[in-house]
Coordinates of C-alpha atoms and ligand atoms in Angstrom, one line a residue:
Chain A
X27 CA 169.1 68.7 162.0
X28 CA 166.0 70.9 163.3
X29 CA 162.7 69.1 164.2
X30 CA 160.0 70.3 162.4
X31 CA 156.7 68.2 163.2
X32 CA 155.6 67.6 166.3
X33 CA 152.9 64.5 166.5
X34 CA 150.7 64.4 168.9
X35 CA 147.8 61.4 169.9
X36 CA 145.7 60.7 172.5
X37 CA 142.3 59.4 173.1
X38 CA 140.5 59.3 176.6
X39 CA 141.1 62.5 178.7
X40 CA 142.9 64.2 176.0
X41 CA 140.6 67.2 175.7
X42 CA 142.2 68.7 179.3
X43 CA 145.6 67.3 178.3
X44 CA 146.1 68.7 175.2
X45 CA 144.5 72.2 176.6
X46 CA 147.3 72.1 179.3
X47 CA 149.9 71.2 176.6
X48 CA 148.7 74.4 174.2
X49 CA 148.7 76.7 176.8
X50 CA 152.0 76.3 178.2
X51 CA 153.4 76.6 174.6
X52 CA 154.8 80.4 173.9
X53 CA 153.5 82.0 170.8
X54 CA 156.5 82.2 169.0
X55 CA 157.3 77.9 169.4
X56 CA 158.6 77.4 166.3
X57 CA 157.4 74.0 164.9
X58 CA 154.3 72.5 163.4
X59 CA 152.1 70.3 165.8
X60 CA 149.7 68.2 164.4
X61 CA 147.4 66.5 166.6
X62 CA 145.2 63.3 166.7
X63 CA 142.4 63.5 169.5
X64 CA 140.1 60.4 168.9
X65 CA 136.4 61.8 168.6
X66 CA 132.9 60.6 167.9
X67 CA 132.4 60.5 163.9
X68 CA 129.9 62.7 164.0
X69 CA 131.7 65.5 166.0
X70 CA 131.6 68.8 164.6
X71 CA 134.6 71.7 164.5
X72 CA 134.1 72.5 168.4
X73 CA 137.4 70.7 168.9
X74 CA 139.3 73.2 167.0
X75 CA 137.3 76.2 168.4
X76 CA 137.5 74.8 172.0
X77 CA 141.3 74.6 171.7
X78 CA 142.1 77.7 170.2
X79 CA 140.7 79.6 173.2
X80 CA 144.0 78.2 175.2
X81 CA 146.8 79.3 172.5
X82 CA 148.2 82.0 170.1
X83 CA 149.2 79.4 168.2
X84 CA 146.8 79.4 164.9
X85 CA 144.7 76.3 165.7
X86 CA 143.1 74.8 162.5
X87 CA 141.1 71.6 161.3
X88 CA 142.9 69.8 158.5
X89 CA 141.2 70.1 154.8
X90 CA 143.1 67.7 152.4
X91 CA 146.7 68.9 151.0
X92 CA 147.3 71.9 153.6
X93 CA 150.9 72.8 153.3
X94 CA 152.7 72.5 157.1
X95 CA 153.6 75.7 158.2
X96 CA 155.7 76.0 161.2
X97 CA 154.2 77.3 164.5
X98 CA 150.8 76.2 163.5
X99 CA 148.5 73.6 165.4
X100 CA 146.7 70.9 163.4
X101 CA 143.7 69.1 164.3
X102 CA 142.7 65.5 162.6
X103 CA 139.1 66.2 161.2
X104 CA 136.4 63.7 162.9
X105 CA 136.0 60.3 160.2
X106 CA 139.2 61.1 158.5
X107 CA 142.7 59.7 159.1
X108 CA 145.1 62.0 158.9
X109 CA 148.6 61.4 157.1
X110 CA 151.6 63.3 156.6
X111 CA 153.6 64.1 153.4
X112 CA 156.6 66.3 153.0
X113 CA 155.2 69.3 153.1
X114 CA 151.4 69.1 153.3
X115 CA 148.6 66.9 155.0
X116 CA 146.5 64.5 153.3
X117 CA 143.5 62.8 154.3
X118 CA 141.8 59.0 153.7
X119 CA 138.4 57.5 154.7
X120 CA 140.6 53.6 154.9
X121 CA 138.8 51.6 157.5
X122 CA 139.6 52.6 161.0
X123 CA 142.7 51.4 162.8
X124 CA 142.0 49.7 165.8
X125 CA 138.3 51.0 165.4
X126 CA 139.9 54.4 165.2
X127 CA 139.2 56.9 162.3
X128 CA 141.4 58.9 162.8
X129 CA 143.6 57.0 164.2
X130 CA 146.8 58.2 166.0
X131 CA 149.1 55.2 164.4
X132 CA 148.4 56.6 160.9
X133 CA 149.0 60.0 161.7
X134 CA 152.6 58.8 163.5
X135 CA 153.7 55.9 160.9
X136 CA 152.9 58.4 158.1
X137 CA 154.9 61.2 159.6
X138 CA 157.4 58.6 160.6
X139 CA 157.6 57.8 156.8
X140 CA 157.9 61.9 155.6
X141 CA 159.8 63.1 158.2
X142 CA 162.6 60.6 159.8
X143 CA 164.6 62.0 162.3
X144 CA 163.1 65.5 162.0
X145 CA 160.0 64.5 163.8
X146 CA 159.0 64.4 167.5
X147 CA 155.9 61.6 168.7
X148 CA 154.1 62.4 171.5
X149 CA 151.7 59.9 173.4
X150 CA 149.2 61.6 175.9
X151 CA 146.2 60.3 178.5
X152 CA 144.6 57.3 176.1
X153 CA 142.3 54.3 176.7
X154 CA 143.5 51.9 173.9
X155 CA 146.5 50.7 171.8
X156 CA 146.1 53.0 168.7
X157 CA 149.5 55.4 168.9
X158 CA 151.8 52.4 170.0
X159 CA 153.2 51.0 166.6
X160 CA 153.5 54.4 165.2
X161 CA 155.2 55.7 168.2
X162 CA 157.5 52.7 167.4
X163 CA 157.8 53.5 163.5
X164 CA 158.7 57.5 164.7
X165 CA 162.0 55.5 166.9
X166 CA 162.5 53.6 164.2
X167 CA 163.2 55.9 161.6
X168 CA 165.2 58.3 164.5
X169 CA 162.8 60.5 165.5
X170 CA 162.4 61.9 169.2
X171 CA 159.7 60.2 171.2
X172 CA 158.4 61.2 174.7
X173 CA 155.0 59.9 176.3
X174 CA 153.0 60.9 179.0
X175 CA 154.0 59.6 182.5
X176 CA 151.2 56.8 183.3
X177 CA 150.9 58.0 186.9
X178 CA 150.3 61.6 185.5
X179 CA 147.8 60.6 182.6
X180 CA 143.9 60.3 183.1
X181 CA 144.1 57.2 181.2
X182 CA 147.2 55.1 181.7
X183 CA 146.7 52.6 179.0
X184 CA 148.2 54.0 176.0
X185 CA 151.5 55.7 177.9
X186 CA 151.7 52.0 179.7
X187 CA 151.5 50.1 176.5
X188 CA 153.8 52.4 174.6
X189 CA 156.5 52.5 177.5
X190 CA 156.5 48.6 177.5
X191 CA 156.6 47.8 173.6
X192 CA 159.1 50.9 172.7
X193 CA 162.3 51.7 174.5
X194 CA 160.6 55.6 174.9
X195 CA 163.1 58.7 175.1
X196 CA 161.3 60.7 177.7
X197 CA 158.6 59.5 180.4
X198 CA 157.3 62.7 181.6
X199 CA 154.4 64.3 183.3
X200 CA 152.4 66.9 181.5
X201 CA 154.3 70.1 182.5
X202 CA 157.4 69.1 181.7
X203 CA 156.1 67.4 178.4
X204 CA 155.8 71.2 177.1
X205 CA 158.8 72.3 178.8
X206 CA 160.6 69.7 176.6
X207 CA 159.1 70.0 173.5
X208 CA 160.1 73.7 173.8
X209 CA 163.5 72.6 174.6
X210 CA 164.2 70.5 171.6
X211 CA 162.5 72.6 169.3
X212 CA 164.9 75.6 170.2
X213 CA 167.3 76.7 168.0
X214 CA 170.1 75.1 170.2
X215 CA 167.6 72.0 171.4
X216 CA 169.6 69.5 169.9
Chain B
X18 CA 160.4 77.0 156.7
X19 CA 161.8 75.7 153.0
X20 CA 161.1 72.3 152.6
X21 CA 163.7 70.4 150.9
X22 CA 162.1 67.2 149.0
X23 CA 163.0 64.3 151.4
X24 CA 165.0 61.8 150.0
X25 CA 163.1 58.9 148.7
X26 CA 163.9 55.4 150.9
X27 CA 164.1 52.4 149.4
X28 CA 160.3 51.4 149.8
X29 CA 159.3 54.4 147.9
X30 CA 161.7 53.5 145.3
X31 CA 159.8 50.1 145.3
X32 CA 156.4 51.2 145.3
X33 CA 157.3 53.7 142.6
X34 CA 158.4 50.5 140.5
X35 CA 155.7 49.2 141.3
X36 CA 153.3 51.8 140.0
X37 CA 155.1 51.9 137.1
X38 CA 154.9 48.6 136.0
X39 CA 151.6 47.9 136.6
X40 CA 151.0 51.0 134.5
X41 CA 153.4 49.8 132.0
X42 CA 151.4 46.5 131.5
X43 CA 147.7 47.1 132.4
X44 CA 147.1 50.8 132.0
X45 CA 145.8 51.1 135.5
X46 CA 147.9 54.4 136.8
X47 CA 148.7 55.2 140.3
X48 CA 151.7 57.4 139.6
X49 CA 149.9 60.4 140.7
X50 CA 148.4 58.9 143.7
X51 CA 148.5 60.6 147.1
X52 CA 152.1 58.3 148.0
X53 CA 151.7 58.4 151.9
X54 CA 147.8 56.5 151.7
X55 CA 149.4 54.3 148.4
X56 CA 152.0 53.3 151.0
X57 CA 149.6 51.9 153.6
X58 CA 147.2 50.7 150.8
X59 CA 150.3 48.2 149.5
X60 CA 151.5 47.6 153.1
X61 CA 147.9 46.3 153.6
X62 CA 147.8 44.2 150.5
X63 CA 151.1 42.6 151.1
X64 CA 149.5 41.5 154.1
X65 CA 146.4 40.4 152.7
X66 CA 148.0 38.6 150.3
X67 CA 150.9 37.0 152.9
X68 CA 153.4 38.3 150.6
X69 CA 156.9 39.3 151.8
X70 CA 157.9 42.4 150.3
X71 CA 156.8 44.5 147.3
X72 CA 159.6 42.6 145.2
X73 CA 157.8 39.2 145.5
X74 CA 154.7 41.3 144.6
X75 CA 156.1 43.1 141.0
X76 CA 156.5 39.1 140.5
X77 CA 153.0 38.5 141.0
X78 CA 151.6 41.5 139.0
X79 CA 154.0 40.1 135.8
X80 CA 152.3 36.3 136.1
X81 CA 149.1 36.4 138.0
X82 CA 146.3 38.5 136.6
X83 CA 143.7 37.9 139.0
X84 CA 146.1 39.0 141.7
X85 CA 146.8 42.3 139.7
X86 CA 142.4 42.8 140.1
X87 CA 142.4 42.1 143.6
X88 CA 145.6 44.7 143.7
X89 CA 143.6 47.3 142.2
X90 CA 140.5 46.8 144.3
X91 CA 143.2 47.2 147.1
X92 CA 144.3 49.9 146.1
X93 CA 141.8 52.4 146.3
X94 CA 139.3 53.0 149.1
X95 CA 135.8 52.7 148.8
X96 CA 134.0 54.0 151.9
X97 CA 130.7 55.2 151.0
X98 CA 127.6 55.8 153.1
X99 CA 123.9 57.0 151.8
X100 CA 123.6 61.1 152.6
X101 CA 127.1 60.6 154.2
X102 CA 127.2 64.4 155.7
X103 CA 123.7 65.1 155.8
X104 CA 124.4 68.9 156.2
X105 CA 125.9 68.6 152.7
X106 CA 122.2 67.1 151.4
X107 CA 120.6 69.8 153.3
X108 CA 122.8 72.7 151.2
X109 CA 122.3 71.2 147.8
X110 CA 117.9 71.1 149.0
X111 CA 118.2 74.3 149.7
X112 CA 120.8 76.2 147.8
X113 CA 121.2 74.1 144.9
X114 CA 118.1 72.6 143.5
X115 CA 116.7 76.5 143.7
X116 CA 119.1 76.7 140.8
X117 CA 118.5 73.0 139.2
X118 CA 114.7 74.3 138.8
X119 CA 115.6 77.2 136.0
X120 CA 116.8 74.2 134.0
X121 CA 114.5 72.1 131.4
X122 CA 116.8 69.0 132.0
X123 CA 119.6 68.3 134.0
X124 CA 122.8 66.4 134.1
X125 CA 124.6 65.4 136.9
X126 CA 128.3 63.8 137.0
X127 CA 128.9 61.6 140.4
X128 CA 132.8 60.8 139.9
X129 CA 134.1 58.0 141.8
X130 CA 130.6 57.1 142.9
X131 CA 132.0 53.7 144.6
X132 CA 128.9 51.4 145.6
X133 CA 126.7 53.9 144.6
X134 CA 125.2 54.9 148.2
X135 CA 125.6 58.7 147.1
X136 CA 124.0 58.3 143.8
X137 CA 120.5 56.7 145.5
X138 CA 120.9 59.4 147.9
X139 CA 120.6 62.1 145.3
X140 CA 118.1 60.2 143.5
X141 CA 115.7 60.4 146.4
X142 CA 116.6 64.1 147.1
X143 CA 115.8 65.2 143.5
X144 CA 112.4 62.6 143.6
X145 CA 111.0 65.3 146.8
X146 CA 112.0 68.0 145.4
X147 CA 110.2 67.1 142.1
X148 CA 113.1 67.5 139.1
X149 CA 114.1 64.0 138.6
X150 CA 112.3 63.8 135.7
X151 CA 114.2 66.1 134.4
X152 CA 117.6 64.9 135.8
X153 CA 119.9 62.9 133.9
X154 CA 122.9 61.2 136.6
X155 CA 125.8 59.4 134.9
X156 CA 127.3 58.1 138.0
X157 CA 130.8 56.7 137.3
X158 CA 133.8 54.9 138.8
X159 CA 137.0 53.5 137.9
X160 CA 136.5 50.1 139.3
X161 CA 134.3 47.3 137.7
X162 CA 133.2 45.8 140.8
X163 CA 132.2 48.7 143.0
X164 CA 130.2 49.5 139.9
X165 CA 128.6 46.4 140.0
X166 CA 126.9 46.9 143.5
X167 CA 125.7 50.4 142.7
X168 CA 123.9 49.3 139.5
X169 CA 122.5 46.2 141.5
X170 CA 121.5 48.8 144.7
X171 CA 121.2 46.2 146.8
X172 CA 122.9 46.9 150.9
X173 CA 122.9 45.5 153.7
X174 CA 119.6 45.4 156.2
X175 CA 122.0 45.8 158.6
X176 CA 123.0 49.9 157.3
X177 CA 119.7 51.1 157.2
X178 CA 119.7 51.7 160.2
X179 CA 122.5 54.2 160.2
X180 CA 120.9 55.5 156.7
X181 CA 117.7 56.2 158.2
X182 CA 119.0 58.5 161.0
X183 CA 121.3 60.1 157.8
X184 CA 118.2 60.4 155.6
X185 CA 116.3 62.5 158.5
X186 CA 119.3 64.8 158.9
X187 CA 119.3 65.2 155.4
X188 CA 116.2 66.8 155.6
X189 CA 114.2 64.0 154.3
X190 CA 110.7 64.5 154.1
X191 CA 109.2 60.6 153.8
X192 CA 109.7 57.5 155.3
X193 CA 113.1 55.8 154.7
X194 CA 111.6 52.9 154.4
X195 CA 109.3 53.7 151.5
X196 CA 113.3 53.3 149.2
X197 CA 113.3 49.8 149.8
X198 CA 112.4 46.5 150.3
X199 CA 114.0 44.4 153.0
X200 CA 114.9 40.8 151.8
X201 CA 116.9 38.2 153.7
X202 CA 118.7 40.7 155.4
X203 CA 119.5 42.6 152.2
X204 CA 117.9 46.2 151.3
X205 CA 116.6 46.1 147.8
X206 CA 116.4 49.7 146.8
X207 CA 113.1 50.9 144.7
X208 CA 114.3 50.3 141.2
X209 CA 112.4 53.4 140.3
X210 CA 114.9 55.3 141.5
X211 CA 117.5 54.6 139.2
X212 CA 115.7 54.8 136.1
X213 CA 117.1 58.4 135.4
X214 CA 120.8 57.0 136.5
X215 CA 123.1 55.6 134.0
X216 CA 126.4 54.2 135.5
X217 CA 129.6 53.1 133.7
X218 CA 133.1 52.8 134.1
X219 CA 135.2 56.5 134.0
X220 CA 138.5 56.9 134.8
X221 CA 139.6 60.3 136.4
X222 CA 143.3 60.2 135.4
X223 CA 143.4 58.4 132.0
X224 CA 139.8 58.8 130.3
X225 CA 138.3 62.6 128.9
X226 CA 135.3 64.7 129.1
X227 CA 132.6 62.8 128.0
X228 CA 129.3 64.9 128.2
X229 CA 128.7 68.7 129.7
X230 CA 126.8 68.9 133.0
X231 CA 125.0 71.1 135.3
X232 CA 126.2 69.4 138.4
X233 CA 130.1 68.0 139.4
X234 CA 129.7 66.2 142.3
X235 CA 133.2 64.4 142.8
X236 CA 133.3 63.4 147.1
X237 CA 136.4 61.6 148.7
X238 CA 138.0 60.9 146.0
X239 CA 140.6 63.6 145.0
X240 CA 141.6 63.2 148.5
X241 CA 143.5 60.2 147.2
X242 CA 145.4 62.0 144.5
X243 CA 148.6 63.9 144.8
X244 CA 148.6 68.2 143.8
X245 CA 149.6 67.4 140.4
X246 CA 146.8 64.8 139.3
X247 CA 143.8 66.9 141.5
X248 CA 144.9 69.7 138.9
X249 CA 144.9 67.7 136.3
X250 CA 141.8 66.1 137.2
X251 CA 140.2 69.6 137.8
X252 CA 141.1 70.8 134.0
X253 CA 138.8 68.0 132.8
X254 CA 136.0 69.1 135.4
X255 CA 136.2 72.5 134.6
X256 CA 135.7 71.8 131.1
X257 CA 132.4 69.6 131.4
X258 CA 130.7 71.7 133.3
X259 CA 128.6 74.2 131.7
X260 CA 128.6 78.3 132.7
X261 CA 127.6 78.6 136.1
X262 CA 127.6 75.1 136.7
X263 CA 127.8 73.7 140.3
X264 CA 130.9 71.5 141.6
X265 CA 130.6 69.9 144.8
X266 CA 133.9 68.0 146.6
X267 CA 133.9 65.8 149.7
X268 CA 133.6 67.7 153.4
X269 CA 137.5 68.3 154.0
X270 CA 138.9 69.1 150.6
X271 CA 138.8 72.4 149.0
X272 CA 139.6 74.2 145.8
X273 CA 141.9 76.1 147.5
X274 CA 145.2 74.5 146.8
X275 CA 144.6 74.0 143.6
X276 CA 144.9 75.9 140.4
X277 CA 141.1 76.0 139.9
X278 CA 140.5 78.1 143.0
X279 CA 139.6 81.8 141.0
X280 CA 137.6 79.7 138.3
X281 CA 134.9 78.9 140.9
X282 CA 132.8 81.0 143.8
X283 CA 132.0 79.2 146.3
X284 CA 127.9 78.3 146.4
X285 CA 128.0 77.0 149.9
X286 CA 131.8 77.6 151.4
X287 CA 131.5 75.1 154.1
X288 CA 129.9 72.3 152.4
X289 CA 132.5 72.8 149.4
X290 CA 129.8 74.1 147.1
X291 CA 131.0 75.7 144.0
X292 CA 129.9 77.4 141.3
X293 CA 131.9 77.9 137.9
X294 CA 131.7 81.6 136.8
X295 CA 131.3 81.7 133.5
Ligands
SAM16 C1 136.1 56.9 149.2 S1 135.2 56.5 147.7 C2 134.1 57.9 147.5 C3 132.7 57.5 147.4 C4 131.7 58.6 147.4 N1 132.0 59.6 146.4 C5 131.5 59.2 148.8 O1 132.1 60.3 149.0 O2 130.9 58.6 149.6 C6 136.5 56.7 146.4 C7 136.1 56.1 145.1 O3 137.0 56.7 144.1 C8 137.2 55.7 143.1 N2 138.4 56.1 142.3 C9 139.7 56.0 142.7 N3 140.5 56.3 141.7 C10 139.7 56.7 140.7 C11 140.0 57.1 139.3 N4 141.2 57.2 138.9 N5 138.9 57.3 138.5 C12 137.7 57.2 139.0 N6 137.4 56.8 140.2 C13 138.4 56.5 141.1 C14 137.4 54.5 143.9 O4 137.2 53.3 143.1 C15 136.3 54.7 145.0 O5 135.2 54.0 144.6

């Protein structure tokens, strides 16, 4: 079975990581990404607009009950968590996660929940815990999970909790994260 | 891509029972809830409570009513903030109340008002810009208790803080301060202000149109509904609103993927501004 939803979270130092990830991504990759970058509440749409610059892929902030088209890249909006249905995003204002709103667990236990074994987690560069127990719930339910080597990220934390609490598929540094992700979501990937 | 409905595991199957029966035997109806935020809301509870599956829990909603309230305050989210998104306050100063001034008197729906944080918010906006004496705002929810703090419009010292920096975004023109009066760390708001509000207890998905209004202002709370019920729960807005009547929705949601969408114009796009066109 094809993957079709790639989840991606990270916190601290994700802005350059993520910008590396988009632009080695070609502009016919054929899955949907959908992202959680931790932010301040009161960040505007810059995110969005900040990423586009690096991809062809159509970058776009989340409004409640878009549909999930593939080849698109989504962005959690600042204050909101982000969850995933079969098919389309919604959105909740729940109290934070770990202080988190959004918060990258959400995004991955939800997604977990929708999409089972058709769904890739990725865990970038990241200062706290938030990403871990949905990284686990995306294993759980058989989907593909890869995470940032800690050696390679700007903030260890996250890749180092996530490698010791879930028995990861792939450890690997940034470059070859994309190179993967292309990989699997190719036609013959899996 | 073609999505083929995933198949349902067996905790949907139990929180679908779930809904079901607490519909069945209270009234309260979740069916039509958004089911991935449901989910966590009743993974949460079951915690909450220390209860060990959502089996033992359809045994608690049969025997125990006072569990079955605390359920349905558990169920729902009620984050609310005064002039949450001041940019939004800022739109409906200038692009709104232009309109609201044509008027000889005013009503305004706030739907799912929660704690009631919006509703003071708009209160003071229409106070400096002169027309709350002409406004009428029936500020509803579905939840008795929530209800009960917005009528009292007492908060915490501790938020005013927050508020105040909110209030001057908004565009506010006095001193925060002037709204209310601190009190053992509580913020009494000026009664004053909710002497042209009348709050009581609406349900979007079960109860009617009740009135027909100038302003719709429903934030956050369709986010929490699936496709079917935020069309169904736009039918009933639509039809209380008057001709050219102004609909307003939270900062991330939009008319757009909904059957309303060609119904409205949008007022102010990016503040979800609407206006009904005839
Ligand atoms: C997140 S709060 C939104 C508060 C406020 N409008 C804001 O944006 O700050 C959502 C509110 O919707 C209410 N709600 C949920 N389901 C409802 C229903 N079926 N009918 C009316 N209100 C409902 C909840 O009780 C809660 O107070």
């Amino acid at each position: 079975m094809a993957f079709e939803l790639v989840v991606v979270g990270t916190s601290l130092g994700g802005l350059s990581a993520l910008r590396n990830m988009l632009r080695s991504l070609p502009r016919d990759f054929p899955t949907a990404i959908a992202i959680v970058q931790h932010r301040h509440k009161d960040s505007d749409i810059a995110l969005t607009a900040f990423l586009q610059q690096f991809t062809s892929l159509p970058v776009g902030e989340v409004e409640d009950k878009t549909q999930i088209l593939p080849g698109h890249v989504y962005m959690a909006p600042a204050n909101y968590h982000l969850l995933v249905e079969p098919g389309i995003f919604s959105l909740s204002t729940d109290e934070p996660v770990s202080y988190a709103r959004p918060s990258i667990d959400v995004l991955l236990e939800s997604a977990a929940d929708a999409y089972g074994e058709r769904l890739i987690g990725v865990l970038l560069t990241g200062a706290n815990q938030d990403g871990v127990q949905g990284l686990a719930a995306v294993k759980a339910r058989g989907g593909a999970t890869i995470v940032q080597s800690p050696e390679t990220a700007e903030c260890p934390v996250l890749p180092q909790a996530a490698i010791a609490s879930v028995s990861v598929d792939q450890v690997l540094p940034l470059s070859a994260i994309t190179a993967h992700l292309i990989h699997l979501c190719s036609p013959a990937g899996r | 891509m073609v999505l083929e409905k995933s198949v349902l595991g067996p905790e949907d199957i139990e929180v679908r029972l779930l809904v079901d029966r607490v519909y069945q035997l209270y009234g309260y109806d979740f069916r039509n809830y958004a089911a991935a935020s449901l989910k966590r809301r009743i993974r949460n509870f079951l915690r909450m409570e220390g209860l060990a599956s959502i089996a033992e829990l359809q045994r608690c909603v049969l025997q125990d009513r006072a569990c079955v309230e605390r359920l349905l305050l558990g169920l729902t989210v009620n984050t609310t903030a005064m002039f949450r998104d001041p940019s939004f306050y800022v739109a409906f100063r200038e692009q709104v109340v232009p309109i609201l001034r044509t008027y000889p008197f005013i009503r305004i729906w706030h739907a799912g008002c929660s704690t009631g944080q919006e509703v003071y918010s708009m209160a003071i906006l229409l106070q400096e810009t002169g027309i709350y004496h002409r406004c009428r705002i029936y500020a509803t929810d579905t939840n008795e208790q929530v209800l009960q703090t917005a009528r009292n419009g007492i908060y915490p010292q501790s938020q005013m803080q927050e508020y105040t920096q909110l209030y001057l975004k908004a565009g506010g023109s006095r001193s925060f301060s002037e709204y209310y009066t601190a009190s053992h760390g509580s913020a009494i708001l000026r009664p004053a202000l909710r002497q042209h509000v009348v709050f009581g207890l609406h349900n979007l998905v079960t109860d009617g149109s009740f009135n027909e209004f100038n302003v719709i202002l429903c934030r956050n709370v369709l986010i929490y509904f699936n496709q079917t019920l935020q069309n169904q729960v736009h039918k009933l807005f639509y039809s209380s609103l008057c001709k050219f009547g102004i609909l307003g929705l939270g900062k991330q949601e939009t008319l757009r993927f909904t059957a309303y969408e060609h119904q409205y114009e949008p007022l102010v796009r990016i503040e979800k501004l609407y206006r009904r066109r005839d």
